[in-house]
């Protein structure tokens, strides 16, 4: 199998160099299963377990373990290393304040899919975008199942305008896998070697879109329940190679969108608020009662909707909470992980030098 088909390039090859001589081969994690990770290598696909050593290095954090989209070093059917990630979509693991979970790695594009009506809730979209920006990949917002708008007593333009208002600097488009609207636009974003991840609630049509892009029914899709909610048809994250050379990662419907971030993603998702805050007279303005506060002025004259400002404040509080919980323990673990990884890479090099 040609690894270029999976997005392998010179930069990843450079990252792999320290592992190359010790009999490892590179591969990309294309699915996470209970029995191990499905890895695509030059010699075909294999189901691989992570070595105990890599688990040990990762410590209590699962973020250092292979995730779908990762490039890994495989030997004797086991994953010995995860190559540095170019981008990573992460969230706080559901039910745990101190664990970071990687939803997808090495993606170029984050496609946030929402359905018309309740799912297109601005607060949810803001959260999806904060997650997307934080990853380092380019976000795009897709209004899926757009043909249903009339049934929901709304129209596509109204829904799109509502989405655009909370997605500054992000392309927003309508998609219907039934009428075909928007499919070509998304396909055009997936040039050869580029990887997209689809994120969104259950039932918004993520797997249907993958099938539509692939031109055949690769993935199972689910009927919608009477209450309009999905039923979590997709249960594993999975990377699919499209005929035109693009790559797309389908994910199970997201219920929880806990932020795990240093705040850069939130700042990017709210760059309208950030631009205002930059104009406040005081650098440490808290936008409460300070004189010369540009945020308060914008709230007053309606340029900044009050709900958007409080959504921003809420995410800031959440980030501060995550930081308090995770620092210093998780931060120390991360540092330890990074140190240990680079040590083992160095050791590998020394070893090679002796051969
Ligand atoms: N009307 C309409 N229905 C769609 C469209 N796309 C998908 N559906 C339907 O929506 C339902 C859910 O689609 P899925 O593709 O399984 O949704 P999903 O986002 O993958 O859901 P999970 O795997 O549970 O996260 C299916 O019955 C699809 O046929 C669309 O563009 N318009
Ligand atoms: Mg699905
Ligand atoms: Zn201010």
mmCIF file of C-alpha atoms and ligand atoms in Angstrom:
data_model
loop_
_atom_site.group_PDB
_atom_site.id
_atom_site.type_symbol
_atom_site.label_atom_id
_atom_site.label_comp_id
_atom_site.label_asym_id
_atom_site.label_seq_id
_atom_site.Cartn_x
_atom_site.Cartn_y
_atom_site.Cartn_z
ATOM 1 C CA UNK A 1 0.000 0.000 0.000
ATOM 2 C CA UNK A 2 1.260 3.427 -0.853
ATOM 3 C CA UNK A 3 1.459 5.494 2.313
ATOM 4 C CA UNK A 4 1.151 8.710 0.295
ATOM 5 C CA UNK A 5 -2.494 7.748 -0.137
ATOM 6 C CA UNK A 6 -2.860 8.215 3.610
ATOM 7 C CA UNK A 7 -1.184 11.622 3.635
ATOM 8 C CA UNK A 8 2.409 10.567 4.331
ATOM 9 C CA UNK A 9 4.835 13.299 3.363
ATOM 10 C CA UNK A 10 8.409 14.507 3.771
ATOM 11 C CA UNK A 11 7.808 16.097 7.169
ATOM 12 C CA UNK A 12 6.388 12.924 8.650
ATOM 13 C CA UNK A 13 9.209 10.943 7.029
ATOM 14 C CA UNK A 14 11.646 13.264 8.813
ATOM 15 C CA UNK A 15 9.907 12.668 12.140
ATOM 16 C CA UNK A 16 10.080 8.957 11.532
ATOM 17 C CA UNK A 17 13.815 8.957 10.765
ATOM 18 C CA UNK A 18 14.936 8.075 14.341
ATOM 19 C CA UNK A 19 12.792 4.931 14.209
ATOM 20 C CA UNK A 20 13.565 3.895 10.665
ATOM 21 C CA UNK A 21 16.660 1.771 11.294
ATOM 22 C CA UNK A 22 15.462 -0.221 14.247
ATOM 23 C CA UNK A 23 13.149 -2.307 12.078
ATOM 24 C CA UNK A 24 10.066 -0.194 12.605
ATOM 25 C CA UNK A 25 7.752 0.687 9.784
ATOM 26 C CA UNK A 26 5.535 3.749 9.623
ATOM 27 C CA UNK A 27 1.771 3.498 9.539
ATOM 28 C CA UNK A 28 -1.323 5.555 10.100
ATOM 29 C CA UNK A 29 -3.983 4.660 12.646
ATOM 30 C CA UNK A 30 -7.185 4.376 10.621
ATOM 31 C CA UNK A 31 -9.543 3.029 13.286
ATOM 32 C CA UNK A 32 -9.627 2.488 17.025
ATOM 33 C CA UNK A 33 -11.091 -0.858 18.057
ATOM 34 C CA UNK A 34 -11.403 -2.589 21.390
ATOM 35 C CA UNK A 35 -8.807 -5.159 20.341
ATOM 36 C CA UNK A 36 -6.289 -2.562 19.227
ATOM 37 C CA UNK A 37 -5.683 0.086 16.633
ATOM 38 C CA UNK A 38 -6.089 -0.652 12.956
ATOM 39 C CA UNK A 39 -2.938 0.652 11.300
ATOM 40 C CA UNK A 40 -2.384 1.114 7.575
ATOM 41 C CA UNK A 41 1.239 0.408 6.640
ATOM 42 C CA UNK A 42 3.097 -0.003 3.378
ATOM 43 C CA UNK A 43 2.587 -3.751 3.768
ATOM 44 C CA UNK A 44 -1.151 -3.604 4.408
ATOM 45 C CA UNK A 45 -3.387 -3.147 7.411
ATOM 46 C CA UNK A 46 -2.822 -4.689 10.797
ATOM 47 C CA UNK A 47 -4.499 -4.613 14.176
ATOM 48 C CA UNK A 48 -1.806 -3.457 16.588
ATOM 49 C CA UNK A 49 -1.531 -3.124 20.350
ATOM 50 C CA UNK A 50 0.408 -0.357 21.992
ATOM 51 C CA UNK A 51 3.584 -1.482 23.769
ATOM 52 C CA UNK A 52 3.594 -1.444 27.561
ATOM 53 C CA UNK A 53 6.519 0.913 27.360
ATOM 54 C CA UNK A 54 4.542 3.489 25.384
ATOM 55 C CA UNK A 55 1.667 3.127 27.846
ATOM 56 C CA UNK A 56 4.076 3.671 30.687
ATOM 57 C CA UNK A 57 5.496 6.779 29.043
ATOM 58 C CA UNK A 58 2.004 8.140 28.518
ATOM 59 C CA UNK A 59 1.355 7.807 32.254
ATOM 60 C CA UNK A 60 -2.186 8.523 33.403
ATOM 61 C CA UNK A 61 -2.810 10.628 30.341
ATOM 62 C CA UNK A 62 -4.352 8.947 27.321
ATOM 63 C CA UNK A 63 -3.328 11.838 25.086
ATOM 64 C CA UNK A 64 0.089 10.295 24.438
ATOM 65 C CA UNK A 65 -1.454 7.063 23.167
ATOM 66 C CA UNK A 66 -2.285 6.491 19.511
ATOM 67 C CA UNK A 67 -5.438 8.121 18.199
ATOM 68 C CA UNK A 68 -7.101 7.859 14.816
ATOM 69 C CA UNK A 69 -5.096 9.879 12.319
ATOM 70 C CA UNK A 70 -1.807 9.386 14.144
ATOM 71 C CA UNK A 71 1.343 8.312 12.370
ATOM 72 C CA UNK A 72 3.000 5.579 14.377
ATOM 73 C CA UNK A 73 6.084 3.374 14.375
ATOM 74 C CA UNK A 74 5.157 -0.322 14.235
ATOM 75 C CA UNK A 75 7.341 -3.337 14.855
ATOM 76 C CA UNK A 76 6.360 -6.973 15.378
ATOM 77 C CA UNK A 77 2.712 -6.033 15.223
ATOM 78 C CA UNK A 78 2.954 -3.482 17.989
ATOM 79 C CA UNK A 79 2.929 0.291 18.133
ATOM 80 C CA UNK A 80 6.194 1.522 19.613
ATOM 81 C CA UNK A 81 5.858 5.253 19.112
ATOM 82 C CA UNK A 82 3.492 8.007 18.082
ATOM 83 C CA UNK A 83 5.085 10.595 15.785
ATOM 84 C CA UNK A 84 4.652 14.235 16.815
ATOM 85 C CA UNK A 85 1.192 15.455 15.822
ATOM 86 C CA UNK A 86 0.814 18.251 13.358
ATOM 87 C CA UNK A 87 -2.653 18.995 14.737
ATOM 88 C CA UNK A 88 -4.893 17.290 17.290
ATOM 89 C CA UNK A 89 -8.575 17.663 18.080
ATOM 90 C CA UNK A 90 -8.887 17.080 21.801
ATOM 91 C CA UNK A 91 -11.503 17.428 24.475
ATOM 92 C CA UNK A 92 -11.771 16.740 28.167
ATOM 93 C CA UNK A 93 -12.628 13.064 28.511
ATOM 94 C CA UNK A 94 -16.293 12.728 29.530
ATOM 95 C CA UNK A 95 -16.595 12.378 33.282
ATOM 96 C CA UNK A 96 -12.995 13.222 34.027
ATOM 97 C CA UNK A 97 -11.695 16.692 34.738
ATOM 98 C CA UNK A 98 -8.030 15.831 34.342
ATOM 99 C CA UNK A 99 -7.873 13.600 31.301
ATOM 100 C CA UNK A 100 -7.356 14.889 27.811
ATOM 101 C CA UNK A 101 -8.795 12.778 25.017
ATOM 102 C CA UNK A 102 -7.626 12.986 21.426
ATOM 103 C CA UNK A 103 -10.552 12.678 19.012
ATOM 104 C CA UNK A 104 -8.477 12.894 15.841
ATOM 105 C CA UNK A 105 -4.866 13.620 14.971
ATOM 106 C CA UNK A 106 -3.126 15.192 11.996
ATOM 107 C CA UNK A 107 -6.234 16.665 10.450
ATOM 108 C CA UNK A 108 -6.165 19.677 8.149
ATOM 109 C CA UNK A 109 -9.841 20.467 8.299
ATOM 110 C CA UNK A 110 -12.422 20.231 11.077
ATOM 111 C CA UNK A 111 -15.934 19.974 9.669
ATOM 112 C CA UNK A 112 -18.392 20.914 12.394
ATOM 113 C CA UNK A 113 -21.735 19.473 11.301
ATOM 114 C CA UNK A 114 -24.937 20.747 12.871
ATOM 115 C CA UNK A 115 -28.549 20.014 12.017
ATOM 116 C CA UNK A 116 -31.220 22.693 11.632
ATOM 117 C CA UNK A 117 -33.187 23.589 14.745
ATOM 118 C CA UNK A 118 -32.044 22.903 18.270
ATOM 119 C CA UNK A 119 -28.740 21.357 17.267
ATOM 120 C CA UNK A 120 -27.625 24.574 15.540
ATOM 121 C CA UNK A 121 -27.670 26.255 18.962
ATOM 122 C CA UNK A 122 -25.094 29.079 18.905
ATOM 123 C CA UNK A 123 -23.541 28.030 22.210
ATOM 124 C CA UNK A 124 -22.882 24.533 20.891
ATOM 125 C CA UNK A 125 -21.422 25.874 17.665
ATOM 126 C CA UNK A 126 -19.107 28.212 19.588
ATOM 127 C CA UNK A 127 -17.878 25.269 21.603
ATOM 128 C CA UNK A 128 -17.302 23.141 18.507
ATOM 129 C CA UNK A 129 -15.357 26.022 16.968
ATOM 130 C CA UNK A 130 -13.235 26.574 20.071
ATOM 131 C CA UNK A 131 -12.342 22.877 19.910
ATOM 132 C CA UNK A 132 -11.643 23.136 16.189
ATOM 133 C CA UNK A 133 -9.431 26.237 16.400
ATOM 134 C CA UNK A 134 -7.542 24.767 19.317
ATOM 135 C CA UNK A 135 -6.606 21.770 17.176
ATOM 136 C CA UNK A 136 -4.554 23.864 14.802
ATOM 137 C CA UNK A 137 -6.680 22.772 11.834
ATOM 138 C CA UNK A 138 -8.971 24.961 9.746
ATOM 139 C CA UNK A 139 -12.622 24.818 10.797
ATOM 140 C CA UNK A 140 -15.683 24.938 8.554
ATOM 141 C CA UNK A 141 -19.311 24.887 9.720
ATOM 142 C CA UNK A 142 -21.795 22.758 7.842
ATOM 143 C CA UNK A 143 -25.555 22.934 8.243
ATOM 144 C CA UNK A 144 -26.351 19.280 7.555
ATOM 145 C CA UNK A 145 -29.745 17.894 6.544
ATOM 146 C CA UNK A 146 -30.518 21.375 5.242
ATOM 147 C CA UNK A 147 -33.417 19.996 3.182
ATOM 148 C CA UNK A 148 -35.258 19.542 6.498
ATOM 149 C CA UNK A 149 -35.335 23.264 7.235
ATOM 150 C CA UNK A 150 -38.924 23.789 6.011
ATOM 151 C CA UNK A 151 -40.071 20.841 8.183
ATOM 152 C CA UNK A 152 -38.510 22.574 11.157
ATOM 153 C CA UNK A 153 -40.355 25.796 10.394
ATOM 154 C CA UNK A 154 -37.253 27.671 9.362
ATOM 155 C CA UNK A 155 -35.316 28.339 6.177
ATOM 156 C CA UNK A 156 -31.737 27.713 5.176
ATOM 157 C CA UNK A 157 -30.701 31.368 4.943
ATOM 158 C CA UNK A 158 -31.945 32.129 8.440
ATOM 159 C CA UNK A 159 -30.085 29.131 9.841
ATOM 160 C CA UNK A 160 -26.907 30.035 7.948
ATOM 161 C CA UNK A 161 -27.058 33.640 9.142
ATOM 162 C CA UNK A 162 -27.450 32.445 12.739
ATOM 163 C CA UNK A 163 -24.405 30.224 12.342
ATOM 164 C CA UNK A 164 -22.303 32.888 10.640
ATOM 165 C CA UNK A 165 -22.978 35.264 13.547
ATOM 166 C CA UNK A 166 -21.110 32.953 15.925
ATOM 167 C CA UNK A 167 -18.441 31.812 13.462
ATOM 168 C CA UNK A 168 -16.302 34.838 12.622
ATOM 169 C CA UNK A 169 -13.750 34.067 9.926
ATOM 170 C CA UNK A 170 -15.195 30.621 9.250
ATOM 171 C CA UNK A 171 -16.901 29.384 6.102
ATOM 172 C CA UNK A 172 -20.491 28.311 6.713
ATOM 173 C CA UNK A 173 -22.377 26.243 4.174
ATOM 174 C CA UNK A 174 -25.549 24.233 3.741
ATOM 175 C CA UNK A 175 -25.412 20.520 3.010
ATOM 176 C CA UNK A 176 -27.998 18.017 1.992
ATOM 177 C CA UNK A 177 -26.940 14.516 1.181
ATOM 178 C CA UNK A 178 -30.431 13.949 -0.190
ATOM 179 C CA UNK A 179 -30.488 16.790 -2.725
ATOM 180 C CA UNK A 180 -26.692 16.907 -3.127
ATOM 181 C CA UNK A 181 -26.463 20.567 -2.121
ATOM 182 C CA UNK A 182 -23.027 21.415 -0.737
ATOM 183 C CA UNK A 183 -21.502 17.989 -1.368
ATOM 184 C CA UNK A 184 -19.235 19.195 -4.179
ATOM 185 C CA UNK A 185 -18.065 22.147 -2.099
ATOM 186 C CA UNK A 186 -16.969 19.833 0.689
ATOM 187 C CA UNK A 187 -15.413 17.385 -1.773
ATOM 188 C CA UNK A 188 -13.382 20.279 -3.227
ATOM 189 C CA UNK A 189 -11.865 20.952 0.207
ATOM 190 C CA UNK A 190 -10.549 17.392 0.346
ATOM 191 C CA UNK A 191 -7.648 17.553 -2.048
ATOM 192 C CA UNK A 192 -5.340 14.495 -2.181
ATOM 193 C CA UNK A 193 -3.513 13.839 1.071
ATOM 194 C CA UNK A 194 -5.639 16.269 3.067
ATOM 195 C CA UNK A 195 -7.486 14.924 6.089
ATOM 196 C CA UNK A 196 -10.806 16.177 7.431
ATOM 197 C CA UNK A 197 -12.586 15.118 10.606
ATOM 198 C CA UNK A 198 -16.356 15.299 10.948
ATOM 199 C CA UNK A 199 -17.607 16.406 14.358
ATOM 200 C CA UNK A 200 -21.163 16.872 15.529
ATOM 201 C CA UNK A 201 -24.122 15.425 17.364
ATOM 202 C CA UNK A 202 -25.501 11.990 16.623
ATOM 203 C CA UNK A 203 -27.877 11.916 13.688
ATOM 204 C CA UNK A 204 -26.700 15.056 11.892
ATOM 205 C CA UNK A 205 -25.616 12.983 8.894
ATOM 206 C CA UNK A 206 -21.845 12.632 9.307
ATOM 207 C CA UNK A 207 -21.616 9.030 8.127
ATOM 208 C CA UNK A 208 -24.107 9.720 5.338
ATOM 209 C CA UNK A 209 -21.764 12.476 4.137
ATOM 210 C CA UNK A 210 -18.779 10.101 4.178
ATOM 211 C CA UNK A 211 -20.728 7.614 2.081
ATOM 212 C CA UNK A 212 -21.782 10.363 -0.278
ATOM 213 C CA UNK A 213 -18.168 11.573 -0.653
ATOM 214 C CA UNK A 214 -16.935 8.005 -1.093
ATOM 215 C CA UNK A 215 -19.639 7.313 -3.655
ATOM 216 C CA UNK A 216 -20.640 4.091 -1.914
ATOM 217 C CA UNK A 217 -22.118 2.886 1.341
ATOM 218 C CA UNK A 218 -19.005 2.218 3.373
ATOM 219 C CA UNK A 219 -20.399 3.180 6.763
ATOM 220 C CA UNK A 220 -23.600 2.335 8.589
ATOM 221 C CA UNK A 221 -26.074 5.181 8.978
ATOM 222 C CA UNK A 222 -28.966 5.356 11.377
ATOM 223 C CA UNK A 223 -32.624 6.173 11.322
ATOM 224 C CA UNK A 224 -33.662 9.208 13.274
ATOM 225 C CA UNK A 225 -35.813 8.650 16.337
ATOM 226 C CA UNK A 226 -39.206 10.305 16.589
ATOM 227 C CA UNK A 227 -37.822 13.034 18.819
ATOM 228 C CA UNK A 228 -35.418 14.022 16.052
ATOM 229 C CA UNK A 229 -32.370 12.851 17.969
ATOM 230 C CA UNK A 230 -29.907 10.400 16.537
ATOM 231 C CA UNK A 231 -29.153 7.099 18.138
ATOM 232 C CA UNK A 232 -25.388 6.884 18.072
ATOM 233 C CA UNK A 233 -25.071 4.663 15.055
ATOM 234 C CA UNK A 234 -21.330 5.206 14.672
ATOM 235 C CA UNK A 235 -19.393 3.827 17.611
ATOM 236 C CA UNK A 236 -15.773 3.995 16.453
ATOM 237 C CA UNK A 237 -13.653 6.714 14.954
ATOM 238 C CA UNK A 238 -12.578 5.707 11.499
ATOM 239 C CA UNK A 239 -10.518 7.130 8.653
ATOM 240 C CA UNK A 240 -11.736 6.632 5.104
ATOM 241 C CA UNK A 241 -9.711 7.185 1.927
ATOM 242 C CA UNK A 242 -11.772 8.816 -0.820
ATOM 243 C CA UNK A 243 -11.396 7.957 -4.484
ATOM 244 C CA UNK A 244 -10.228 11.489 -5.282
ATOM 245 C CA UNK A 245 -7.400 11.257 -2.745
ATOM 246 C CA UNK A 246 -8.868 13.136 0.227
ATOM 247 C CA UNK A 247 -9.158 11.515 3.643
ATOM 248 C CA UNK A 248 -12.019 11.840 6.074
ATOM 249 C CA UNK A 249 -12.392 10.719 9.680
ATOM 250 C CA UNK A 250 -15.907 9.852 10.800
ATOM 251 C CA UNK A 251 -16.599 10.054 14.532
ATOM 252 C CA UNK A 252 -19.413 8.959 16.846
ATOM 253 C CA UNK A 253 -21.897 11.689 17.767
ATOM 254 C CA UNK A 254 -20.467 14.038 20.379
ATOM 255 C CA UNK A 255 -22.511 14.424 23.516
ATOM 256 C CA UNK A 256 -19.978 16.227 25.631
ATOM 257 C CA UNK A 257 -17.769 19.001 24.420
ATOM 258 C CA UNK A 258 -15.654 19.723 27.447
ATOM 259 C CA UNK A 259 -12.835 22.040 26.536
ATOM 260 C CA UNK A 260 -9.280 20.997 26.979
ATOM 261 C CA UNK A 261 -7.242 23.894 25.916
ATOM 262 C CA UNK A 262 -4.813 26.643 26.668
ATOM 263 C CA UNK A 263 -7.363 29.169 25.544
ATOM 264 C CA UNK A 264 -5.973 29.839 22.072
ATOM 265 C CA UNK A 265 -8.909 28.049 20.471
ATOM 266 C CA UNK A 266 -11.451 30.007 22.477
ATOM 267 C CA UNK A 267 -9.682 33.234 21.600
ATOM 268 C CA UNK A 268 -9.842 32.339 17.905
ATOM 269 C CA UNK A 269 -13.493 31.297 18.078
ATOM 270 C CA UNK A 270 -14.283 34.611 19.758
ATOM 271 C CA UNK A 271 -11.974 36.899 17.883
ATOM 272 C CA UNK A 272 -14.724 39.529 17.695
ATOM 273 C CA UNK A 273 -14.723 39.707 21.502
ATOM 274 C CA UNK A 274 -10.930 39.536 21.593
ATOM 275 C CA UNK A 275 -10.672 42.463 19.147
ATOM 276 C CA UNK A 276 -12.927 44.541 21.384
ATOM 277 C CA UNK A 277 -11.032 43.554 24.530
ATOM 278 C CA UNK A 278 -7.813 44.696 22.877
ATOM 279 C CA UNK A 279 -9.272 48.190 22.722
ATOM 280 C CA UNK A 280 -10.053 48.404 26.449
ATOM 281 C CA UNK A 281 -8.102 51.109 28.230
ATOM 282 C CA UNK A 282 -6.598 48.698 30.765
ATOM 283 C CA UNK A 283 -4.707 45.574 29.684
ATOM 284 C CA UNK A 284 -6.142 43.617 32.605
ATOM 285 C CA UNK A 285 -9.696 44.893 32.044
ATOM 286 C CA UNK A 286 -12.272 42.410 33.333
ATOM 287 C CA UNK A 287 -15.066 44.106 31.387
ATOM 288 C CA UNK A 288 -17.225 44.620 34.452
ATOM 289 C CA UNK A 289 -17.068 48.220 35.638
ATOM 290 C CA UNK A 290 -13.768 49.508 34.302
ATOM 291 C CA UNK A 291 -13.722 52.894 32.627
ATOM 292 C CA UNK A 292 -12.788 52.896 28.952
ATOM 293 C CA UNK A 293 -13.980 49.310 28.485
ATOM 294 C CA UNK A 294 -14.607 48.693 24.766
ATOM 295 C CA UNK A 295 -16.489 45.461 25.505
ATOM 296 C CA UNK A 296 -19.019 47.174 27.769
ATOM 297 C CA UNK A 297 -19.451 49.915 25.172
ATOM 298 C CA UNK A 298 -20.163 47.328 22.455
ATOM 299 C CA UNK A 299 -22.601 45.514 24.746
ATOM 300 C CA UNK A 300 -24.373 48.769 25.403
ATOM 301 C CA UNK A 301 -24.861 49.773 21.786
ATOM 302 C CA UNK A 302 -25.706 46.228 20.704
ATOM 303 C CA UNK A 303 -22.652 45.547 18.543
ATOM 304 C CA UNK A 304 -21.849 42.609 20.820
ATOM 305 C CA UNK A 305 -24.855 40.421 21.742
ATOM 306 C CA UNK A 306 -25.069 39.841 25.495
ATOM 307 C CA UNK A 307 -25.489 36.050 25.041
ATOM 308 C CA UNK A 308 -22.283 35.875 23.053
ATOM 309 C CA UNK A 309 -20.377 37.773 25.691
ATOM 310 C CA UNK A 310 -21.659 35.556 28.490
ATOM 311 C CA UNK A 311 -20.855 32.462 26.413
ATOM 312 C CA UNK A 312 -17.293 33.740 26.110
ATOM 313 C CA UNK A 313 -17.102 34.408 29.842
ATOM 314 C CA UNK A 314 -18.410 30.937 30.577
ATOM 315 C CA UNK A 315 -15.757 29.298 28.400
ATOM 316 C CA UNK A 316 -13.071 31.417 30.056
ATOM 317 C CA UNK A 317 -14.243 30.192 33.461
ATOM 318 C CA UNK A 318 -14.276 26.622 32.219
ATOM 319 C CA UNK A 319 -10.723 26.942 30.916
ATOM 320 C CA UNK A 320 -9.536 28.397 34.202
ATOM 321 C CA UNK A 321 -11.200 25.485 35.968
ATOM 322 C CA UNK A 322 -9.487 22.938 33.712
ATOM 323 C CA UNK A 323 -6.169 24.653 34.282
ATOM 324 C CA UNK A 324 -6.602 24.618 38.062
ATOM 325 C CA UNK A 325 -7.493 20.937 37.960
ATOM 326 C CA UNK A 326 -4.739 19.907 35.616
ATOM 327 C CA UNK A 327 -1.908 22.057 36.831
ATOM 328 C CA UNK A 328 0.570 21.132 38.003
ATOM 329 C CA UNK A 329 -0.026 17.391 37.858
ATOM 330 C CA UNK A 330 -1.049 16.936 34.242
ATOM 331 C CA UNK A 331 1.331 19.618 33.103
ATOM 332 C CA UNK A 332 4.186 17.801 34.838
ATOM 333 C CA UNK A 333 3.081 14.541 33.255
ATOM 334 C CA UNK A 334 3.024 16.148 29.860
ATOM 335 C CA UNK A 335 6.509 17.500 30.378
ATOM 336 C CA UNK A 336 7.683 14.119 31.631
ATOM 337 C CA UNK A 337 6.137 12.448 28.605
ATOM 338 C CA UNK A 338 7.807 14.824 26.192
ATOM 339 C CA UNK A 339 11.151 14.474 27.972
ATOM 340 C CA UNK A 340 10.913 10.703 28.001
ATOM 341 C CA UNK A 341 9.958 10.568 24.349
ATOM 342 C CA UNK A 342 12.854 12.719 23.232
ATOM 343 C CA UNK A 343 15.180 10.738 25.482
ATOM 344 C CA UNK A 344 14.133 7.488 23.898
ATOM 345 C CA UNK A 345 14.552 8.986 20.442
ATOM 346 C CA UNK A 346 18.051 10.123 21.409
ATOM 347 C CA UNK A 347 18.829 6.684 22.827
ATOM 348 C CA UNK A 348 17.700 5.173 19.557
ATOM 349 C CA UNK A 349 20.070 7.434 17.650
ATOM 350 C CA UNK A 350 23.018 6.539 19.909
ATOM 351 C CA UNK A 351 22.163 2.887 19.470
ATOM 352 C CA UNK A 352 22.181 3.319 15.731
ATOM 353 C CA UNK A 353 25.528 5.052 15.879
ATOM 354 C CA UNK A 354 27.056 1.954 17.503
ATOM 355 C CA UNK A 355 25.766 -0.494 14.903
HETATM 356 N N1 LIG B 1 -33.317 14.709 5.317
HETATM 357 C C1 LIG B 1 -32.039 14.361 5.368
HETATM 358 N N2 LIG B 1 -31.679 13.314 6.114
HETATM 359 C C2 LIG B 1 -30.368 12.960 6.147
HETATM 360 C C3 LIG B 1 -29.390 13.678 5.450
HETATM 361 N N3 LIG B 1 -28.194 13.120 5.702
HETATM 362 C C4 LIG B 1 -28.426 12.077 6.517
HETATM 363 N N4 LIG B 1 -29.747 11.972 6.783
HETATM 364 C C5 LIG B 1 -30.397 10.954 7.605
HETATM 365 O O1 LIG B 1 -30.087 11.205 8.946
HETATM 366 C C6 LIG B 1 -29.990 9.973 9.664
HETATM 367 C C7 LIG B 1 -28.685 9.941 10.457
HETATM 368 O O2 LIG B 1 -27.614 9.936 9.548
HETATM 369 P P1 LIG B 1 -26.160 9.422 9.970
HETATM 370 O O3 LIG B 1 -25.284 9.653 8.798
HETATM 371 O O4 LIG B 1 -26.229 8.052 10.508
HETATM 372 O O5 LIG B 1 -25.822 10.421 11.146
HETATM 373 P P2 LIG B 1 -24.466 10.493 11.997
HETATM 374 O O6 LIG B 1 -24.138 11.922 12.174
HETATM 375 O O7 LIG B 1 -23.427 9.650 11.384
HETATM 376 O O8 LIG B 1 -24.927 9.897 13.392
HETATM 377 P P3 LIG B 1 -24.034 9.106 14.491
HETATM 378 O O9 LIG B 1 -23.262 8.049 13.794
HETATM 379 O O10 LIG B 1 -25.039 8.549 15.449
HETATM 380 O O11 LIG B 1 -23.161 10.136 15.125
HETATM 381 C C8 LIG B 1 -30.122 8.885 8.627
HETATM 382 O O12 LIG B 1 -31.441 8.384 8.661
HETATM 383 C C9 LIG B 1 -29.841 9.586 7.333
HETATM 384 O O13 LIG B 1 -30.497 8.974 6.254
HETATM 385 C C10 LIG B 1 -29.812 14.796 4.662
HETATM 386 O O14 LIG B 1 -29.024 15.495 4.025
HETATM 387 N N5 LIG B 1 -31.145 15.095 4.666
HETATM 388 MG MG1 LIG B 2 -22.381 8.102 12.054
HETATM 389 ZN ZN1 LIG B 3 -12.939 45.828 28.986
#
